[in-house]
Coordinates of C-alpha atoms in Angstrom, one line a residue:
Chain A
X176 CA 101.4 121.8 74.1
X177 CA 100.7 124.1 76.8
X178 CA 97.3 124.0 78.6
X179 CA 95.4 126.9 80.8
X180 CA 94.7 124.6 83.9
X181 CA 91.5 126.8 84.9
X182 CA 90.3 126.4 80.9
X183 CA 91.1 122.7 81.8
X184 CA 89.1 122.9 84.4
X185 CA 85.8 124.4 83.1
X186 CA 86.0 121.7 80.3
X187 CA 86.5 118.6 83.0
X188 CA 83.3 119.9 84.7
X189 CA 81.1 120.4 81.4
X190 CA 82.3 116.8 80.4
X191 CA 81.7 115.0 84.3
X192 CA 78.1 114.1 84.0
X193 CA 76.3 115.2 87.4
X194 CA 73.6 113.4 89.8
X195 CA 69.9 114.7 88.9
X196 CA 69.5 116.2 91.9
X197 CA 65.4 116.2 91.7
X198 CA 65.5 112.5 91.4
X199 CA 68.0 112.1 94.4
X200 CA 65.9 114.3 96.6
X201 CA 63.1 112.2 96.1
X202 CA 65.0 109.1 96.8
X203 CA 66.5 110.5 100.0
X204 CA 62.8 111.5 100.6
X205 CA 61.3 108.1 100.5
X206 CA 64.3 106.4 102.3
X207 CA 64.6 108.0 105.0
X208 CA 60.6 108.4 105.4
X209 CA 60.5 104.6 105.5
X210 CA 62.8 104.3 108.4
X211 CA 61.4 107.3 110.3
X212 CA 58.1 104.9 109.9
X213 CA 59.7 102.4 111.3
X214 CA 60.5 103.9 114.2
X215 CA 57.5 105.0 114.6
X216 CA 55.2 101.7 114.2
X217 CA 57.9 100.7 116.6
X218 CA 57.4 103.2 119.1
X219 CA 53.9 102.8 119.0
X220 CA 54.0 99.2 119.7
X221 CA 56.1 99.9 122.5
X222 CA 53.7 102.0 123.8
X223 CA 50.8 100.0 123.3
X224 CA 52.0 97.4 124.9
X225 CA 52.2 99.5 128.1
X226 CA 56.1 100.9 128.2
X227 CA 56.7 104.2 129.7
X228 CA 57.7 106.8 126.8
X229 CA 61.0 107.1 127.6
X230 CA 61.7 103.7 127.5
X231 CA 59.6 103.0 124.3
X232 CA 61.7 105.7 122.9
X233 CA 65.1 104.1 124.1
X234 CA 64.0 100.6 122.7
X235 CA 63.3 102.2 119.6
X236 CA 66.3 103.4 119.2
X237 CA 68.3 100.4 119.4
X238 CA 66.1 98.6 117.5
X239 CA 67.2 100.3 114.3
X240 CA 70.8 100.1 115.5
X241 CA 70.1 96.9 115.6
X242 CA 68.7 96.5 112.4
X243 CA 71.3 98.8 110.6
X244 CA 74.2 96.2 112.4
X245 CA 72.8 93.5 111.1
X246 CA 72.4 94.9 107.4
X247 CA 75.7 96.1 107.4
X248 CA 77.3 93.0 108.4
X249 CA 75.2 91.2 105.4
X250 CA 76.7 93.8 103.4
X251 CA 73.1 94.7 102.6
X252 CA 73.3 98.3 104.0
X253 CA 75.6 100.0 101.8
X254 CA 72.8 99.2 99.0
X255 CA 70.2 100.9 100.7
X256 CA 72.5 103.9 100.6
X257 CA 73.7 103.8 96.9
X258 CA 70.0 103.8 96.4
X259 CA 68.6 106.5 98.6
X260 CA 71.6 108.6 99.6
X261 CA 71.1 111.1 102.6
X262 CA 68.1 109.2 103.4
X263 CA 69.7 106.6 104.6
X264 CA 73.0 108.0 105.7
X265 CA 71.3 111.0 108.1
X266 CA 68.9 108.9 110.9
X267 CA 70.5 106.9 113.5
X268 CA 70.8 104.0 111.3
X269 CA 73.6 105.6 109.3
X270 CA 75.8 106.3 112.1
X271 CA 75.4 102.8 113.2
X272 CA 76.6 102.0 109.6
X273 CA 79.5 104.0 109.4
X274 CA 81.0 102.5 113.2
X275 CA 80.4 99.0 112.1
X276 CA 81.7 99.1 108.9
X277 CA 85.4 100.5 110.2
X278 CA 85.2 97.5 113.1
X279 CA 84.3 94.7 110.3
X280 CA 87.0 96.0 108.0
X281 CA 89.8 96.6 110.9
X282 CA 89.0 93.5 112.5
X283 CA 92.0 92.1 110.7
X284 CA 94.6 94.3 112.1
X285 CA 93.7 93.3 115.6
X286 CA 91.5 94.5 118.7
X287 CA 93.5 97.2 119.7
X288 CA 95.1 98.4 116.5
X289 CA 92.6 97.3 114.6
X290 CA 88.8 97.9 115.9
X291 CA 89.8 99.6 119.2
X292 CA 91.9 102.7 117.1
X293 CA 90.1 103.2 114.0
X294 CA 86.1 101.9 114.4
X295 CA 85.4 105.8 114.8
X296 CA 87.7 106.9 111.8
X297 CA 84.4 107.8 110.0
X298 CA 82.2 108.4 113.0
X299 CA 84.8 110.3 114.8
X300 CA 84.3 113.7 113.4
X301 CA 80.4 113.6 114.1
X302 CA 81.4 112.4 117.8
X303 CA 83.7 115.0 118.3
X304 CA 81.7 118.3 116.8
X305 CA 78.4 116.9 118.0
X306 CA 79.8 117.0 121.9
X307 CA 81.7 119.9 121.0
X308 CA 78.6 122.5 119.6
X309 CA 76.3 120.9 122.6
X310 CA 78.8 121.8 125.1
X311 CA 78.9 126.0 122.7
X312 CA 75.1 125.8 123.3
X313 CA 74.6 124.3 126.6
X314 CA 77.5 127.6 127.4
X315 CA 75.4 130.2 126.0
X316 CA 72.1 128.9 127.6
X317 CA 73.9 128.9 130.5
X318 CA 75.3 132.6 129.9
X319 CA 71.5 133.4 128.9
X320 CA 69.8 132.4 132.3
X321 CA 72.6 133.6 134.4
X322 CA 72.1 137.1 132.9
X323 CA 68.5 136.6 132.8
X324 CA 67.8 136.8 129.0
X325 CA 66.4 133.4 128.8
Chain B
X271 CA 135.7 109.6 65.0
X272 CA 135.0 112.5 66.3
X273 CA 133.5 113.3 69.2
X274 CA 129.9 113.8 68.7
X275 CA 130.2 111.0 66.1
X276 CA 130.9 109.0 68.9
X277 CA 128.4 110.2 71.1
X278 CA 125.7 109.8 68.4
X279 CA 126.7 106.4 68.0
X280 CA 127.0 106.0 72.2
X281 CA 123.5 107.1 71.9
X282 CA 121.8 105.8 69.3
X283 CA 119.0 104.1 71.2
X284 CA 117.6 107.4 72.8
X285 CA 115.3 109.3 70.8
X286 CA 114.3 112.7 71.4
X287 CA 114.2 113.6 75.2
X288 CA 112.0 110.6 77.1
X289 CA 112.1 107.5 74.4
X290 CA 113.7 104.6 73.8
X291 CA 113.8 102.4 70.5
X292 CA 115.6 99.1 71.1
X293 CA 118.5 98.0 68.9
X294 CA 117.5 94.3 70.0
X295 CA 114.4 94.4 70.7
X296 CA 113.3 92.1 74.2
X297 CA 109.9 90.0 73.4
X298 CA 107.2 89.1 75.3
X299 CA 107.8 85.4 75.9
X300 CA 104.3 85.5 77.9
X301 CA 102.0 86.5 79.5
X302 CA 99.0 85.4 81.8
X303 CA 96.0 87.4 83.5
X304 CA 94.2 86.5 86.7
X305 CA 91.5 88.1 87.9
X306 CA 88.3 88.4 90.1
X307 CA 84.4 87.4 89.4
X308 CA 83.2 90.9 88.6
X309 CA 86.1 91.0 85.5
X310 CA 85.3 87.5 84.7
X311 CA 81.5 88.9 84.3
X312 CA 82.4 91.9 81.9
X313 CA 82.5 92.0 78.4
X314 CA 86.5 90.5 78.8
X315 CA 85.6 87.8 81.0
X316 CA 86.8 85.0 78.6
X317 CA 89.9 86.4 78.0
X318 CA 91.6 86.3 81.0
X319 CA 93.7 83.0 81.6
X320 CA 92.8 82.5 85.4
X321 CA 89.6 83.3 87.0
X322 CA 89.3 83.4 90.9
X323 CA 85.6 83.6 92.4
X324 CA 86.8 83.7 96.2
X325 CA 87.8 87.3 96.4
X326 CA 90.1 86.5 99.1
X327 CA 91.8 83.9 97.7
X328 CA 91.8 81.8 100.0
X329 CA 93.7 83.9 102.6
X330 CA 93.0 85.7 105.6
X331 CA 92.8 89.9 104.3
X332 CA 92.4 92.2 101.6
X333 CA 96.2 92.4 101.8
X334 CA 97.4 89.0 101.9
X335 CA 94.9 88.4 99.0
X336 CA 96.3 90.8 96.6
X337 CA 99.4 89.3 97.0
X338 CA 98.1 85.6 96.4
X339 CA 96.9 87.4 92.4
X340 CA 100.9 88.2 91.8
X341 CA 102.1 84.8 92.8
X342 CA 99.3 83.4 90.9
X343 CA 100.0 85.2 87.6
X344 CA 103.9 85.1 88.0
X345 CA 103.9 81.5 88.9
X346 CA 101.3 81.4 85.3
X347 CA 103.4 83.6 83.0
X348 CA 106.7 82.1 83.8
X349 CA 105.0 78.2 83.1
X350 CA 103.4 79.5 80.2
X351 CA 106.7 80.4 78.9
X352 CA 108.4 77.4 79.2
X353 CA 111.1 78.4 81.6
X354 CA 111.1 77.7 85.1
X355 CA 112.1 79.5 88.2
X356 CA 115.6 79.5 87.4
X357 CA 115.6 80.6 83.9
X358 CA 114.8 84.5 85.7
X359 CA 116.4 86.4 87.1
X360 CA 115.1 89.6 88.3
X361 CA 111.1 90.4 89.3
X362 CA 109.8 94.0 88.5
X363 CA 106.5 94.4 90.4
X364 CA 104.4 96.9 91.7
X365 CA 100.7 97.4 93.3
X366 CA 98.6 100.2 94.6
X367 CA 99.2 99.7 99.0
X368 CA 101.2 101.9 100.8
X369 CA 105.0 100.3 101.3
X370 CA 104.2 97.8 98.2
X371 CA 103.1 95.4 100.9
X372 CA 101.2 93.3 97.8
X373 CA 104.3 93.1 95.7
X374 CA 106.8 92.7 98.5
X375 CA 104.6 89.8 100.0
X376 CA 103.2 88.3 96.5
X377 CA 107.0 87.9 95.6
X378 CA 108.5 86.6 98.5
X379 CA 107.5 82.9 97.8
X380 CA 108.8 83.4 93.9
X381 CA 112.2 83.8 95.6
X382 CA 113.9 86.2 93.0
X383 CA 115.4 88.9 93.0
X384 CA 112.7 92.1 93.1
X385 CA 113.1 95.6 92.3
X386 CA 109.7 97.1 93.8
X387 CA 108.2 100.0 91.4
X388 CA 105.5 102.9 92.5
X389 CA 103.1 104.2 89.1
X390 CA 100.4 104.2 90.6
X391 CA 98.0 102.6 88.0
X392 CA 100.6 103.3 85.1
X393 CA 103.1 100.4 87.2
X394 CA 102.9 98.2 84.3
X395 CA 104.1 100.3 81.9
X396 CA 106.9 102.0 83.8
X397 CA 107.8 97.9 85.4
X398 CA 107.6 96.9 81.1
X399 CA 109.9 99.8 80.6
X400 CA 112.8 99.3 83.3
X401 CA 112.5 95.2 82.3
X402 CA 112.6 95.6 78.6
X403 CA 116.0 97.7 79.4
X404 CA 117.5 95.2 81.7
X405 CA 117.0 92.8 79.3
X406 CA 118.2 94.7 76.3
X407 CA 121.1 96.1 77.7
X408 CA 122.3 92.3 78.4
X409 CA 121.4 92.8 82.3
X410 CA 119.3 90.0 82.4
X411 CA 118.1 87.5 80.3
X412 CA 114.8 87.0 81.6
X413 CA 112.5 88.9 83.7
X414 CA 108.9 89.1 85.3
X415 CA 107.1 92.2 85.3
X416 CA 103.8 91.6 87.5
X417 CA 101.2 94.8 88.4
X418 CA 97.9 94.1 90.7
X419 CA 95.3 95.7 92.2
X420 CA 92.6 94.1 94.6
X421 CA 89.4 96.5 94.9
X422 CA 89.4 95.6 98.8
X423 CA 92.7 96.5 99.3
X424 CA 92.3 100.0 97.4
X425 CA 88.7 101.1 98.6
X426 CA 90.1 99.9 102.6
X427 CA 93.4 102.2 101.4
X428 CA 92.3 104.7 99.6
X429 CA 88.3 105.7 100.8
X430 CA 86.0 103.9 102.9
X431 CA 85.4 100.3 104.5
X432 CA 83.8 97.9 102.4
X433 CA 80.7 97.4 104.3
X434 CA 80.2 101.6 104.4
X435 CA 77.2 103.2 102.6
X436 CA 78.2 105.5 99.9
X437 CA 77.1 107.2 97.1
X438 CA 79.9 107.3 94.2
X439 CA 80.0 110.4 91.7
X440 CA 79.5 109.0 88.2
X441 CA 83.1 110.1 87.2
X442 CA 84.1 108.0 89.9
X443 CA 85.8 104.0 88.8
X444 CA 85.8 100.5 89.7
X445 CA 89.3 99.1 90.9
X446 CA 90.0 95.9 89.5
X447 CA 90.6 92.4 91.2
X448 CA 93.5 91.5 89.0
X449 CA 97.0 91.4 88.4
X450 CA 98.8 90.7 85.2
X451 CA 102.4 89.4 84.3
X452 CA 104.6 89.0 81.8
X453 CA 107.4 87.5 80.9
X454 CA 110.4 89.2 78.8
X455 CA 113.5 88.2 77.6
X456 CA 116.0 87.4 74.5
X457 CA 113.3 85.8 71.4
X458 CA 114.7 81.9 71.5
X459 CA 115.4 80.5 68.2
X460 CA 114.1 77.0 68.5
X461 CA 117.5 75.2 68.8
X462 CA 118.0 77.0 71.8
X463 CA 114.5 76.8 72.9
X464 CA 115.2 73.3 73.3
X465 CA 118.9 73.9 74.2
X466 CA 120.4 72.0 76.7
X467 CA 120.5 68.2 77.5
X468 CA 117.3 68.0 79.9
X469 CA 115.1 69.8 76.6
X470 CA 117.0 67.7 74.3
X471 CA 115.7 64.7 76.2
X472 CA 112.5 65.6 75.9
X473 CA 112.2 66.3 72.0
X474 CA 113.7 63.5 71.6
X475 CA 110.9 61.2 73.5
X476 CA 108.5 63.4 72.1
X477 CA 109.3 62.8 69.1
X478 CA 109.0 59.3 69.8
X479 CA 105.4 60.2 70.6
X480 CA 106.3 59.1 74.5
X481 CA 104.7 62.7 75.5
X482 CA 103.1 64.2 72.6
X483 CA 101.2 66.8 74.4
X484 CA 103.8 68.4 76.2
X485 CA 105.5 69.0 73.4
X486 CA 103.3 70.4 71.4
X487 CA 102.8 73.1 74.4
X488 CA 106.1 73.6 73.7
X489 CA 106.4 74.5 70.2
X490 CA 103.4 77.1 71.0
X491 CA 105.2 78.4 73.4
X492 CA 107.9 79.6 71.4
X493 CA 106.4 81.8 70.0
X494 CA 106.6 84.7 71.4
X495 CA 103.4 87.5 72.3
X496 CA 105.0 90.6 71.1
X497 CA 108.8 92.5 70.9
X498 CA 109.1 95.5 72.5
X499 CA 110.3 98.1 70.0
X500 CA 110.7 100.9 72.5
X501 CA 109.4 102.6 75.3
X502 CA 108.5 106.5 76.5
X503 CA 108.6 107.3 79.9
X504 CA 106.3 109.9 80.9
X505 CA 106.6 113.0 83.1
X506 CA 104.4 113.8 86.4
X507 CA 101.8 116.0 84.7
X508 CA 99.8 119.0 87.3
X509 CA 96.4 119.9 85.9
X510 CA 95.2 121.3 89.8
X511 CA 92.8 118.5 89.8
X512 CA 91.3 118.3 93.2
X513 CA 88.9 115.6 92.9
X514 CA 90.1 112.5 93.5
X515 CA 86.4 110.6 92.2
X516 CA 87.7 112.3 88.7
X517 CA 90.9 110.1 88.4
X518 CA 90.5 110.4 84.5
X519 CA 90.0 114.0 84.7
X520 CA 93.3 114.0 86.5
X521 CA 95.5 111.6 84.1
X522 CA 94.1 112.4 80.4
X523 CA 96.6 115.4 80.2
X524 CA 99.4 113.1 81.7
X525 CA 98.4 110.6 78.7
X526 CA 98.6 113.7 76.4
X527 CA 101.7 114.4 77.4
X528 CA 103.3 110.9 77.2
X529 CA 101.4 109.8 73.4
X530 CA 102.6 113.8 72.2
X531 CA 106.0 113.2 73.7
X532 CA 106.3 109.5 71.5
X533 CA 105.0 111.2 68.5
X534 CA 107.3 114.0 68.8
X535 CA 110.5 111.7 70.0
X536 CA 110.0 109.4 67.1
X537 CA 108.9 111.6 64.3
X538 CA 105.6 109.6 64.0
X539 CA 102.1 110.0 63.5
X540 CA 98.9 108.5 65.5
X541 CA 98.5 106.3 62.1
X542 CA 101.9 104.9 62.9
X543 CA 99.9 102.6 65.5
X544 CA 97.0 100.4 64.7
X545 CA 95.7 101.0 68.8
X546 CA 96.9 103.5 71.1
X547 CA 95.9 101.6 74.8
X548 CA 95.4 103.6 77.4
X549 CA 95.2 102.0 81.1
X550 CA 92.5 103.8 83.1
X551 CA 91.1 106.8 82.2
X552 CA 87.4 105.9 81.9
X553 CA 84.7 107.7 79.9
X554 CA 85.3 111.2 81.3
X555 CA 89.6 110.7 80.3
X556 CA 88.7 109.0 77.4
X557 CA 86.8 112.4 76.0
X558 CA 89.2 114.8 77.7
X559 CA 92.3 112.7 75.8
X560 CA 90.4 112.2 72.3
X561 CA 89.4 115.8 72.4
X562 CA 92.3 117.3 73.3
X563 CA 94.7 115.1 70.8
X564 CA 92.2 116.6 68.6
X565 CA 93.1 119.8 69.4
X566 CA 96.8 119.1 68.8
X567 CA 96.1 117.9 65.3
X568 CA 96.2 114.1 65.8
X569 CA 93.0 112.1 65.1
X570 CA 92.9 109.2 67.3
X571 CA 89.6 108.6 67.8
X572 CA 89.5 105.7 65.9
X573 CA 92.4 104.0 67.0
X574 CA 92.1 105.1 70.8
X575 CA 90.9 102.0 73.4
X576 CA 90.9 102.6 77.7
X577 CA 91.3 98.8 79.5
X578 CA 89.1 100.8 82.1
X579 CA 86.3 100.8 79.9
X580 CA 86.7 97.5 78.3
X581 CA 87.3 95.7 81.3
X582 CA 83.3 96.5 82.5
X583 CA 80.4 97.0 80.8
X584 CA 79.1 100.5 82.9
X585 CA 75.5 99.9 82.3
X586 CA 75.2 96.3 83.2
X587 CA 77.8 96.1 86.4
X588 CA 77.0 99.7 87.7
X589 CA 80.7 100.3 87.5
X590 CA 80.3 104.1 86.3
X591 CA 83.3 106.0 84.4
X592 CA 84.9 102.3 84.1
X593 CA 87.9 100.4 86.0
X594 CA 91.0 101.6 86.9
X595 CA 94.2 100.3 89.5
X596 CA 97.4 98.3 88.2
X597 CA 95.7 95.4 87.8
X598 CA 93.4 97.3 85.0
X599 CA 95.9 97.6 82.4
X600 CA 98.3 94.9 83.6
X601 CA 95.0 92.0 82.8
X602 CA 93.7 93.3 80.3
X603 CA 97.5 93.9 78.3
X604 CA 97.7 90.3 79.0
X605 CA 94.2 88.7 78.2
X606 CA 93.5 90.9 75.7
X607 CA 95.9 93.1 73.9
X608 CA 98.8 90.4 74.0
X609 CA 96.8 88.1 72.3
X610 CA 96.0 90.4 69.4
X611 CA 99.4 91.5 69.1
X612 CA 100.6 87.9 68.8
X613 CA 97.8 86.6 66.0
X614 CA 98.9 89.8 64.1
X615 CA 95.6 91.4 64.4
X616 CA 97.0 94.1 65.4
X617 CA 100.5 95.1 64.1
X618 CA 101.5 97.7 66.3
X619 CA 100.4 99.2 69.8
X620 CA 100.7 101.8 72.2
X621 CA 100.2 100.6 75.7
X622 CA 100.0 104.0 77.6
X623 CA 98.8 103.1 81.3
X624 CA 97.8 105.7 83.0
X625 CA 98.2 106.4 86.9
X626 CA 97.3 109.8 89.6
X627 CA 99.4 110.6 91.8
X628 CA 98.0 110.5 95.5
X629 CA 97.7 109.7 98.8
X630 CA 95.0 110.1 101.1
X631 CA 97.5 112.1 102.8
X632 CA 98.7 114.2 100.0
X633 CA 94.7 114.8 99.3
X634 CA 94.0 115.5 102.7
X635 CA 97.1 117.9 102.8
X636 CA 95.2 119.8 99.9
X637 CA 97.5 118.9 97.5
X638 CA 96.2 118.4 93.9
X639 CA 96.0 115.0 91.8
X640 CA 98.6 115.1 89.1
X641 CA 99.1 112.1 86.6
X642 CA 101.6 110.1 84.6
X643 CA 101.7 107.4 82.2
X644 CA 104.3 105.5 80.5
X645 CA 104.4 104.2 76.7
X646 CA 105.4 101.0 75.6
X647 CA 105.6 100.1 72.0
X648 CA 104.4 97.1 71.9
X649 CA 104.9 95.2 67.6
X650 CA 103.5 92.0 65.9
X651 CA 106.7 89.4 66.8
X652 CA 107.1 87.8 62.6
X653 CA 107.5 84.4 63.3
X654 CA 111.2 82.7 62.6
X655 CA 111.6 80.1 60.3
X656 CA 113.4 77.2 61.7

């Protein structure tokens, strides 16, 4: 029985039910609004008890590392993202996640092999192209102002 | 004779161009299941012989832990059966890690001889196959065939650490925490079941009612789960499936293939089987496979089950198009088909596991995700008077 792979195809995707992409949205929406607060009521605490901005700022951030390390090594963090998607996954907190996770999981095959080679196997490509398109921009501002267009 | 007379009769056991059907057909002599706590939770969970709550088993990795399930369930299968180590002589296993690492190290401790087999999540039935023909060719009188999976292992393998937030597609499936073994060989008549001084022995103070129990295990024992009438084995099957969350999208046509293939090689009909038994397709390969046979002419709706989706219940353990990974079919042929099979609730059954072919460097390489799947007839063993 001979089957057109492309007709195949079509029928696999109108049979493969699909996420409701309102609904996910609004997750995403909620979840990462609630950690965004966070950092906020965390930043304003820092502040009101008398830290310079910067600092506040700094503290805030490693707070929620903090607090995404610990939920991930409960195992507690990866149900926040099944929940609310992107939400979770985009703020700082989700990075932390996705370096920790590769370190518990590798631990087994040693510090080198193990943690030290492939804690950034998820992690690694945001690293990489973050560095890379701040170093494009940080050339073409420099371009700008030399030439004087900026 | 003639020539082709001879050849005909040289072949007689090959039907059309991929099947088998057994002049003396190997049985089943046994077969145990061991599994993990979210198995032991679905709808299946009393079925299976051996339930392990510690995911690890006890051991130090994912790895190591995957190989504790085949020791477990071969070590099981070959005491159910009544033989001991001896009484075997070759091990037919296979798992889902790169190398085999699971079956190579779940084995070692067995110490028997080991052919190592790659089906993906179809192992079982392509391990049932090559063992049911070693032991009907006269090759070996009795052998182990053992498939696992450990969802650890595969997710650490195969996509993302454990700890990792995800979201999963809903055509995406649960690997199982399981492994499953049997145990095939020549049917013992009872005299020879108890053949040889040592079991002579022991019928003898049995009899005497010195140890009762045990021989009442015995007599259970021999009979057997099921005879394997014959086998199909099935081709790699392309569809240019490029998702790998669609796994059943990727093997229905392989299934297709392989159940087409049997009907055709054997001049049969889907009503020829009382269940066709596919391994992991989940709800998306389950409606792909059903429609399409459909298509071909062959109604077998009815008569169609996945282990995939019996092994969960998707609303309740969040498991989505269902399970999947050798340990999928391999359990669930043990805990639950086996045992149908033997009480003759079923008469006849084809076991059709189901595996896709890939690696994450294959995927990464932007190769597609073809499928296989091998068929094992699996019959009602009559029971022998005397």
């Amino acid at each position: 029985m001979e089957i057109d792979k492309k007709e195949y195809g079509k029928y696999v995707k109108k049979v493969t039910p699909a996420h409701e992409l309102w609904k996910d949205m609004l997750r995403a929406f909620v979840t990462g609004g609630t950690i965004c607060t966070t950092g906020q009521v965390l930043l304003n605490l820092f502040l009101a008890y008398g830290m310079e901005r910067d600092a506040a700022a700094a503290w805030t951030t490693l707070c929620l590392i903090a607090g995404s390390v610990i939920l991930t090594g409960f195992n507690i963090y990866p149900k926040i993202v099944e929940w609310g998607g992107a939400g979770a996954l985009v703020p700082i907190t989700g990075f932390a996640n996705s370096v920790v996770a590769p370190a518990i999981e590798y631990r087994a095959e040693g510090q080198v092999f193990g943690v030290g080679v492939k804690i950034f196997t998820i992690a690694g490509p945001v690293i990489l192209f973050g560095i890379f398109t701040s170093w494009a921009l940080g050339l073409a501002s420099w371009i700008g102002q030399t030439m004087g267009w900026l | 004779m003639t020539e082709e007379l001879a050849a005909e009769k040289r072949n007689h056991k090959m039907y059309g161009r991929a099947s088998v059907m057994f002049d003396d057909p190997p049985y089943i002599l046994s077969a145990a299941s061991v599994v993990g706590k979210k198995e032991s939770e679905g709808p299946l969970g009393t079925c299976f012989d051996c339930i392990e709550s510690d995911s690890m088993l006890g051991r130090k990795t994912w790895e190591q832990a995957e190989s504790e399930l085949q020791t477990r369930a071969a070590r099981l299968a070959v005491r159910k059966s009544g033989l001991s180590g001896g009484d075997i002589r070759y091990y037919f296993g296979g798992d889902l890690l790169a190398q085999l690492i699971a079956t190579s190290f779940g084995s070692m401790e067995l110490e028997l001889p080991v052919f190592g087999v790659y089906g993906a999540c179809s192992t079982m039935g392509e391990a049932m196959g090559l063992g049911a023909m070693t032991v009907e060719g006269g090759f070996a009188d009795n052998v182990v065939v053992t498939a696992s999976s450990h969802f650890a292992s595969a997710e650490k393998q195969f996509r993302f650490p454990l700890e990792y937030g995800n979201q999963r597609p809903y055509s995406a499936t649960w690997t199982v925490t399981g492994c499953g073994s049997v145990v095939i060989g020549k049917r013992r008549e009872p005299e020879r079941e108890y053949g040889g001084r040592r079991d002579e022995e022991e019928i003898l103070r049995a009899a005497a009612g010195a140890d009762e129990k045990r021989a009442g295990e015995k007599t259970r024992m021999s009979v057997p789960f099921a005879k394997i009438a014959g086998i199909t084995t099935g081709k790699i099957v392309d569809m240019a499936v490029r998702d790998s969350m669609n796994m059943g999208a990727a093997m229905a046509m392989a299934a297709l293939d392989t159940v087409l293939r049997n009907f055709h090689d054997l001049g049969v009909r889907e009503t020829y089987y009382d269940r066709i038994v596919t391994g992991d397709l989940g709800q998306i390969g389950k409606r792909l496979l059903t429609d399409y046979m459909a298509e071909a002419g062959y109604d077998i709706a009815e008569r169609h089950l996945d282990c995939g989706i019996l092994i969960y219940d998707a609303e309740k353990q969040d498991t989505h198009a269902g399970g999947s990974g050798c340990g999928c079919s391999a359990a669930v042929l043990c805990g639950y088909i086996l045992p149908k099979i033997k009480s003759g609730e079923w008469r006849r059954v084809l076991f059709v596991p189901t595996g896709a072919l890939l690696s994450t460097v294959s995927f990464n390489e932007g190769q597609s995700v073809p499928g296989i799947a091998h068929a094992v007839i699996l019959e009602h063993a009559e029971e022998k008077n005397g």
